[in-house]
Coordinates of C-alpha atoms in Angstrom, one line a residue:
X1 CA 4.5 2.9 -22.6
X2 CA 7.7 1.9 -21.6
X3 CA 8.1 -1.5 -19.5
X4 CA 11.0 -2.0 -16.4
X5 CA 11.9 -5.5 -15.3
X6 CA 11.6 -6.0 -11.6
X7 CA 13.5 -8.9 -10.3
X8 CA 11.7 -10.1 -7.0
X9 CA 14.0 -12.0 -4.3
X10 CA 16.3 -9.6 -2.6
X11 CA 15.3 -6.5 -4.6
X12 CA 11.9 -6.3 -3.7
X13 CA 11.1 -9.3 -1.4
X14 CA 13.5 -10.0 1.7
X15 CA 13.3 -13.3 1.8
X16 CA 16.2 -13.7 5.0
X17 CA 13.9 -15.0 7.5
X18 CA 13.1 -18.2 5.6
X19 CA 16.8 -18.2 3.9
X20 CA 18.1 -21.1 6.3
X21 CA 15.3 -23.0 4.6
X22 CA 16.8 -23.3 1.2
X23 CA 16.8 -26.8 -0.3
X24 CA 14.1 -27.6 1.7
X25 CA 10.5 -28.1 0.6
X26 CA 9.4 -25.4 3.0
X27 CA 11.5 -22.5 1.5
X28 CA 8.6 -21.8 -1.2
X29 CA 5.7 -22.5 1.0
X30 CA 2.8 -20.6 0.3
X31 CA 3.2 -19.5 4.3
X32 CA 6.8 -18.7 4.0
X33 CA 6.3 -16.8 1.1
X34 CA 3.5 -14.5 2.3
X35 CA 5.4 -13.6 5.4
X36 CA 8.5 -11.9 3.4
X37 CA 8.7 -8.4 3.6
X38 CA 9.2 -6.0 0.9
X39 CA 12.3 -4.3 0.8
X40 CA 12.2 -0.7 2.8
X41 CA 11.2 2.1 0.1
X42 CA 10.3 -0.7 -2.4
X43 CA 6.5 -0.2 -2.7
X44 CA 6.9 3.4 -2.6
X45 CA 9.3 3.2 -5.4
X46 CA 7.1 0.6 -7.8
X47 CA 4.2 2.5 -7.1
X48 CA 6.2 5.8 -8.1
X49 CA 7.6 4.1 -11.4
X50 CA 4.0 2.2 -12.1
X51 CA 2.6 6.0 -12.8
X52 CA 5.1 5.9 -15.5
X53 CA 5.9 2.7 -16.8
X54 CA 4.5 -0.9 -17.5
X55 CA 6.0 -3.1 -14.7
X56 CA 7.0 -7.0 -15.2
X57 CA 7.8 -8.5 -12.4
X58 CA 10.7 -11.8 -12.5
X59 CA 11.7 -13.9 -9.8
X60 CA 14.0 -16.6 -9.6
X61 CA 11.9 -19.3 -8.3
X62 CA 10.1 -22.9 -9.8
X63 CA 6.5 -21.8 -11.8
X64 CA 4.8 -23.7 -9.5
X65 CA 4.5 -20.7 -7.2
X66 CA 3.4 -18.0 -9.5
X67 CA 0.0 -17.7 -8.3
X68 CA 1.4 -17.9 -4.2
X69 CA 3.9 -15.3 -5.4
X70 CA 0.9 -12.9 -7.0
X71 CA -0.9 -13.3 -3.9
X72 CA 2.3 -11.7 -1.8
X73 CA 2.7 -9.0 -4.6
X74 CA -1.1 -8.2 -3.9
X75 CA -0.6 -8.5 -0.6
X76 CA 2.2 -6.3 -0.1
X77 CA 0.8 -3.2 -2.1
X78 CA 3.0 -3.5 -4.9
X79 CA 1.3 -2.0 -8.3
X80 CA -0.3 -4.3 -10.5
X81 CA 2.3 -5.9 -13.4
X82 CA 2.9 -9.4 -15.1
X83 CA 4.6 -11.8 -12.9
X84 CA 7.2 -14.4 -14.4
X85 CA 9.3 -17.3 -12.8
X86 CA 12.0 -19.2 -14.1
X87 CA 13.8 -21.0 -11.7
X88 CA 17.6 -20.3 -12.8
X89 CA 19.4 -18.2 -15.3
X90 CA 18.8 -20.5 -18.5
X91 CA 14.6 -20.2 -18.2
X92 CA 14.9 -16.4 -16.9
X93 CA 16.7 -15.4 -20.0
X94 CA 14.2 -17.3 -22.1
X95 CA 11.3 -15.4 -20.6
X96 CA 13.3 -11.9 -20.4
X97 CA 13.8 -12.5 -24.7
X98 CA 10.3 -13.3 -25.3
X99 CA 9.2 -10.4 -23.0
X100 CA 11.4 -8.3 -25.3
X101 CA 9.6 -9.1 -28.2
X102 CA 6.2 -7.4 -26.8
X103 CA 7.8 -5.0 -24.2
X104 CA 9.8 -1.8 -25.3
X105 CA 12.1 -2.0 -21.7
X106 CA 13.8 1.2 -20.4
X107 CA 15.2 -0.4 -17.8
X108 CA 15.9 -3.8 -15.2
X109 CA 16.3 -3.6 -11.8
X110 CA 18.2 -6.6 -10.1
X111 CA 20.7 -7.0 -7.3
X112 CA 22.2 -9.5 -8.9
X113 CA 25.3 -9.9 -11.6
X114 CA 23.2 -12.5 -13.6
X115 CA 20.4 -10.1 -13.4
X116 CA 22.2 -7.7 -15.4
X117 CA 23.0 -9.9 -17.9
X118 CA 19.3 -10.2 -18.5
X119 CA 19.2 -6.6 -18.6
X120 CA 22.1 -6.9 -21.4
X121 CA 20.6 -9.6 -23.4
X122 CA 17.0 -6.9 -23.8
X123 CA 19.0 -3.9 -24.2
X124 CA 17.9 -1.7 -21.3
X125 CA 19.7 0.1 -18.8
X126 CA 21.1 -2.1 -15.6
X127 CA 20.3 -0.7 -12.5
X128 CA 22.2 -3.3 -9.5
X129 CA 21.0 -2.7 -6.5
X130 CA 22.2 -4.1 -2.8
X131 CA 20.8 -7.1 -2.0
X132 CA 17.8 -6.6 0.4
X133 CA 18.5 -3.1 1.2
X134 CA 18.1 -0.9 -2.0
X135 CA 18.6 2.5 -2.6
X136 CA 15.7 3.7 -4.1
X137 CA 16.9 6.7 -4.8
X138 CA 19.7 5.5 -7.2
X139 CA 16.5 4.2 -9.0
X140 CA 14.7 7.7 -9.1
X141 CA 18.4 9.6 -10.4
X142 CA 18.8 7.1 -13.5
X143 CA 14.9 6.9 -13.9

């Protein structure tokens, strides 16, 4: 089965409400994280693609929150996938190439210029999204 990368913060997580928080140690509490909402249309759309393909999720945030960011996956309704964190570009890509070497990827979704670069560096189509308000539809014509 073919795999997708999902990036997490501003594709499928709207993270605005705790954005003023950044730098601070309460910007990845395990309370702040729970209450972001998924983007509008973005369970519907994962749980569309999940019937389909493998999903891995990515996120750019520290490691240490993997298991409070699972919890909000879960908690959300988003389908089941792998979860990775790498908390800037340099440990991303590092995960994204050994991802590749297991995963056969079709495609990334991002909303961000440096996540299309990881979709460059695996060889899969780039889908860029808006930040925080996707078009899921753009995601259904190219998938």
């Amino acid at each position: 089965m073919h795999s997708i990368l999902v990036f997490i913060d501003g594709t499928i997580c709207d993270t605005r409400h705790r954005n003023h928080l950044f730098g601070a140690p309460d910007f990845y509490s395990e309370n702040n994280i729970l209450h972001d909402l998924p983007t509008q249309g973005s369970v519907e759309c994962m749980t569309e693609l999940s019937q389909k393909y493998n999903l891995i999720y990515i996120g750019a945030r520290p490691n240490t929150y993997i298991n409070t960011t699972k919890k909000w996956i879960k908690k959300v309704g988003f389908p089941e996938g792998e979860v990775y964190l790498g908390k800037n570009q340099q440990e991303r890509m590092q995960i994204a190439m050994k991802l590749k070497e297991k995963n056969d990827f079709i495609a990334g979704i991002g909303d961000r210029w440096d996540d299309n670069e990881l979709h460059l560096a695996i060889g899969c189509k780039s889908i860029i999204l808006k930040e925080w308000e996707p078009n899921w539809d753009t995601v259904r014509r190219y998938l």
